[in-house]
Coordinates of C-alpha atoms in Angstrom, one line a residue:
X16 CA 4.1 -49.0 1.1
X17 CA 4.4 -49.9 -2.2
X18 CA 5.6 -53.3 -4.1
X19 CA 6.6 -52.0 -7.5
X20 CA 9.4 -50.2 -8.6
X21 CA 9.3 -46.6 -8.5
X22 CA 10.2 -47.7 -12.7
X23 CA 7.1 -49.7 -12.9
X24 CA 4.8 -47.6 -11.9
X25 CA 3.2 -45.0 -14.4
X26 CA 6.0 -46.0 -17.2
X27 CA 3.5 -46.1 -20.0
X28 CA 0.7 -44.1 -18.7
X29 CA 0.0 -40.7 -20.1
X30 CA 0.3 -37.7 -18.1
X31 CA -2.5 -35.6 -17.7
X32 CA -0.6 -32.6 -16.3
X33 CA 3.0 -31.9 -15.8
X34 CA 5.5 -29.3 -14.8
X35 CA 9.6 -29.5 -13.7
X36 CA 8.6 -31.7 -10.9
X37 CA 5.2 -33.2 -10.6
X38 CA 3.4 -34.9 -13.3
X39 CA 0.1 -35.9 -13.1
X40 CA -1.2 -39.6 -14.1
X41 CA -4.7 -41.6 -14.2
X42 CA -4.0 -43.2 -11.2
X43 CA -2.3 -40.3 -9.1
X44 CA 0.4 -37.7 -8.3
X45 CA 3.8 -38.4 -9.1
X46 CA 7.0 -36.5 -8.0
X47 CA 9.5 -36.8 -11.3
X48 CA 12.6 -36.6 -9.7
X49 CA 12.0 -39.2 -6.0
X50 CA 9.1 -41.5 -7.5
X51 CA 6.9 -40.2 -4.9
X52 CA 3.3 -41.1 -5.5
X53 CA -0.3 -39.9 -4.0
X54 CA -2.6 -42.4 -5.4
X55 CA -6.0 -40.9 -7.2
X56 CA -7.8 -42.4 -4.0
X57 CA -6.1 -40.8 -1.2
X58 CA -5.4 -37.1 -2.6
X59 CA -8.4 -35.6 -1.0
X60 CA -7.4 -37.0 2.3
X61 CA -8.4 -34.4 5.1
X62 CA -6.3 -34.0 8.6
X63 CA -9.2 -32.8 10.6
X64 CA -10.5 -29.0 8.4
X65 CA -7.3 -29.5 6.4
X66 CA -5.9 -30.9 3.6
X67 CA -3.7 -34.3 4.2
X68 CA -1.1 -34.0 1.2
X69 CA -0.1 -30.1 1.6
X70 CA 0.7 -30.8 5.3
X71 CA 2.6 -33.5 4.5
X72 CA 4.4 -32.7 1.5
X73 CA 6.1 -29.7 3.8
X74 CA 7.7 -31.3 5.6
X75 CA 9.9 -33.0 2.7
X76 CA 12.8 -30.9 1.9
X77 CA 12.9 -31.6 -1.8
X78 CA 9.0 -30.7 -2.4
X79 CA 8.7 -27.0 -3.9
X80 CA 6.1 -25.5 -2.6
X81 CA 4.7 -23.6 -5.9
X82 CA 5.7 -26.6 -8.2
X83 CA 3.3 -28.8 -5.8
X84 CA 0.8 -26.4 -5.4
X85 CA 0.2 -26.2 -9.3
X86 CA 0.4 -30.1 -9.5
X87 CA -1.8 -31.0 -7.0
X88 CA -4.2 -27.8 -8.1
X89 CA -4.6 -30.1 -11.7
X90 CA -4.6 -33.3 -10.1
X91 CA -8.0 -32.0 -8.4
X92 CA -9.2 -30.9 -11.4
X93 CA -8.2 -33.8 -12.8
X94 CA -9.8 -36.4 -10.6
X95 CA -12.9 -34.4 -9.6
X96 CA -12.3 -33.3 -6.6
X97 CA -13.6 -29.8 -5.7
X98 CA -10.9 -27.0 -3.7
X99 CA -12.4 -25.2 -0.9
X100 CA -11.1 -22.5 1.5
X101 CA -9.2 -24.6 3.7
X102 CA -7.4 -26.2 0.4
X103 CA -5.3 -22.1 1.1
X104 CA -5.2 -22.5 4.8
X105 CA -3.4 -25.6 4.7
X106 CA -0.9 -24.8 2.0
X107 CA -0.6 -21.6 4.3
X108 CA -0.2 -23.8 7.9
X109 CA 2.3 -26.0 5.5
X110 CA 4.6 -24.2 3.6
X111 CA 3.7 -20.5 5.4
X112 CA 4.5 -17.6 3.4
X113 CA 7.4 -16.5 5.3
X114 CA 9.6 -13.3 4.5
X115 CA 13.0 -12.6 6.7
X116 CA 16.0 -14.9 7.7
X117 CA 15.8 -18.5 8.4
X118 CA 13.3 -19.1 5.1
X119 CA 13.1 -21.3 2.2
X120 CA 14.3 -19.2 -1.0
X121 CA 12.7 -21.4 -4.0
X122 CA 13.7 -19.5 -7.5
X123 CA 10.5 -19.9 -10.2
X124 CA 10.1 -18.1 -13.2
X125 CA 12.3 -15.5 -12.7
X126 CA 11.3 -14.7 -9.3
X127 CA 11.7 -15.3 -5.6
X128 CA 9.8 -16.9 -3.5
X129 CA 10.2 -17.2 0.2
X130 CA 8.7 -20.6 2.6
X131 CA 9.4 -21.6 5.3
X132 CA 8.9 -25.3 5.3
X133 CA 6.7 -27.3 8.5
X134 CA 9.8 -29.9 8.2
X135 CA 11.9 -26.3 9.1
X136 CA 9.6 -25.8 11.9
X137 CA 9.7 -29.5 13.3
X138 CA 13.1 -30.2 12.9
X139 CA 14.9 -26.8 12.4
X140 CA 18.2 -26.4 11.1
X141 CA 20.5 -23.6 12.6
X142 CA 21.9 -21.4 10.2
X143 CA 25.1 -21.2 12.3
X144 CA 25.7 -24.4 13.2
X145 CA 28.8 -25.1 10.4
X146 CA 31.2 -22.4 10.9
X147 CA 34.4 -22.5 8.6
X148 CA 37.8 -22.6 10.3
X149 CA 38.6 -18.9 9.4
X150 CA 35.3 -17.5 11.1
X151 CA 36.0 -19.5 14.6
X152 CA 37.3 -17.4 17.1
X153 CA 41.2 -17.4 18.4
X154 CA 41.3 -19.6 21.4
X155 CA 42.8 -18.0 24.5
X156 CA 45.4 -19.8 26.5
X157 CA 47.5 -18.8 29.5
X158 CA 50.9 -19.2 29.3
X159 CA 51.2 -21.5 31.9
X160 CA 49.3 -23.8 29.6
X161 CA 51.8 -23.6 27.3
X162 CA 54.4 -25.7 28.4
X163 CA 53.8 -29.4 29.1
X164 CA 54.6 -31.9 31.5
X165 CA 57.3 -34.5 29.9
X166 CA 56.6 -37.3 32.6
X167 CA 54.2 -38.8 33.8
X168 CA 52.4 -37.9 37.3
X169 CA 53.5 -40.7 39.6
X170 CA 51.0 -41.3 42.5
X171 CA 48.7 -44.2 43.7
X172 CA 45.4 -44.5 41.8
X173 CA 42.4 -43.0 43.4
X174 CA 40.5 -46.1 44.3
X175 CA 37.5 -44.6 45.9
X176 CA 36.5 -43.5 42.6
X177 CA 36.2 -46.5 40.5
X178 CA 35.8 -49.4 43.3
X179 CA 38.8 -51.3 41.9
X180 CA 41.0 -52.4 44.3
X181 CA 45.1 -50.6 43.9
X182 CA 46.9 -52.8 41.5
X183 CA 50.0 -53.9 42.6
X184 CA 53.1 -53.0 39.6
X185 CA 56.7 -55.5 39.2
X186 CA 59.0 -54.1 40.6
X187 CA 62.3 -55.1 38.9

């Protein structure tokens, strides 16, 4: 999307806002840690009633939800944009204020803070699926399968199955 280096960028622009992860620049939003950028242009983009960049920035598992919000909240300022209601409803349809199992725990300034991310919802990750070896149940067997055969079965192949005609074996 972009031809310069994430290095390039913003290197000797001053921020206008920053926090742990977002900082904000003259020409846009920038994540610290990936590069990621929302250029000055685009950040009131609108998906219908709500906001483009909220919706989107969900569904990345390294965005924090309150970290973005307070970003993107300056960057508005910043560039002149003006916040209305459905600025809340899509941080709310995004990240969704979520309390019980399956959620998003995000520590910030002491507290806790529970999300459950729209990437969660799209493409949701079962708590369950890695088990350790210790928590697996004991397999069952019979005791018949127990003991194994030591030769091989001897018999003709079952041609009917794959088509191929018998092959024929040296006999010596």
């Amino acid at each position: 999307m972009f031809d310069l280096h994430p290095n390039e960028t913003c290197a000797s622009t001053v921020a206008l806002f920053e926090n742990a992860d977002w900082r904000v620049l003259g020409e846009g939003l920038e994540h610290r840690g990936t590069g990621y950028f929302i250029t000055r242009e685009t950040i009131g983009m609108r998906r219908g009633d709500l906001w483009e960049w909220p919706l989107h920035l969900a569904e990345k598992n390294w965005c924090t939800p309150r970290s973005f919000r307070q970003a993107f909240l300056a960057a508005l300022e910043a560039f002149g944009e003006i916040p209305d209601a459905s600025l809340a409803r899509s941080f709310a349809v995004g990240f969704g204020l979520v309390q019980g199992p399956g959620t998003k725990h995000t520590a910030q300034a002491g507290g806790t803070e529970e999300f459950l991310a729209l990437g969660d919802v799209v493409r949701p990750r079962s708590v369950n699926t890695v088990k350790s070896p210790g928590s697996l149940p004991a397999r069952k067997r019979s005791p018949g399968s127990e003991t194994r055969a030591t030769s091989r079965r001897v018999g003709m192949p079952v041609t009917h199955l794959t088509g191929e005609a018998p092959r024929q074996r040296a006999t010596s």
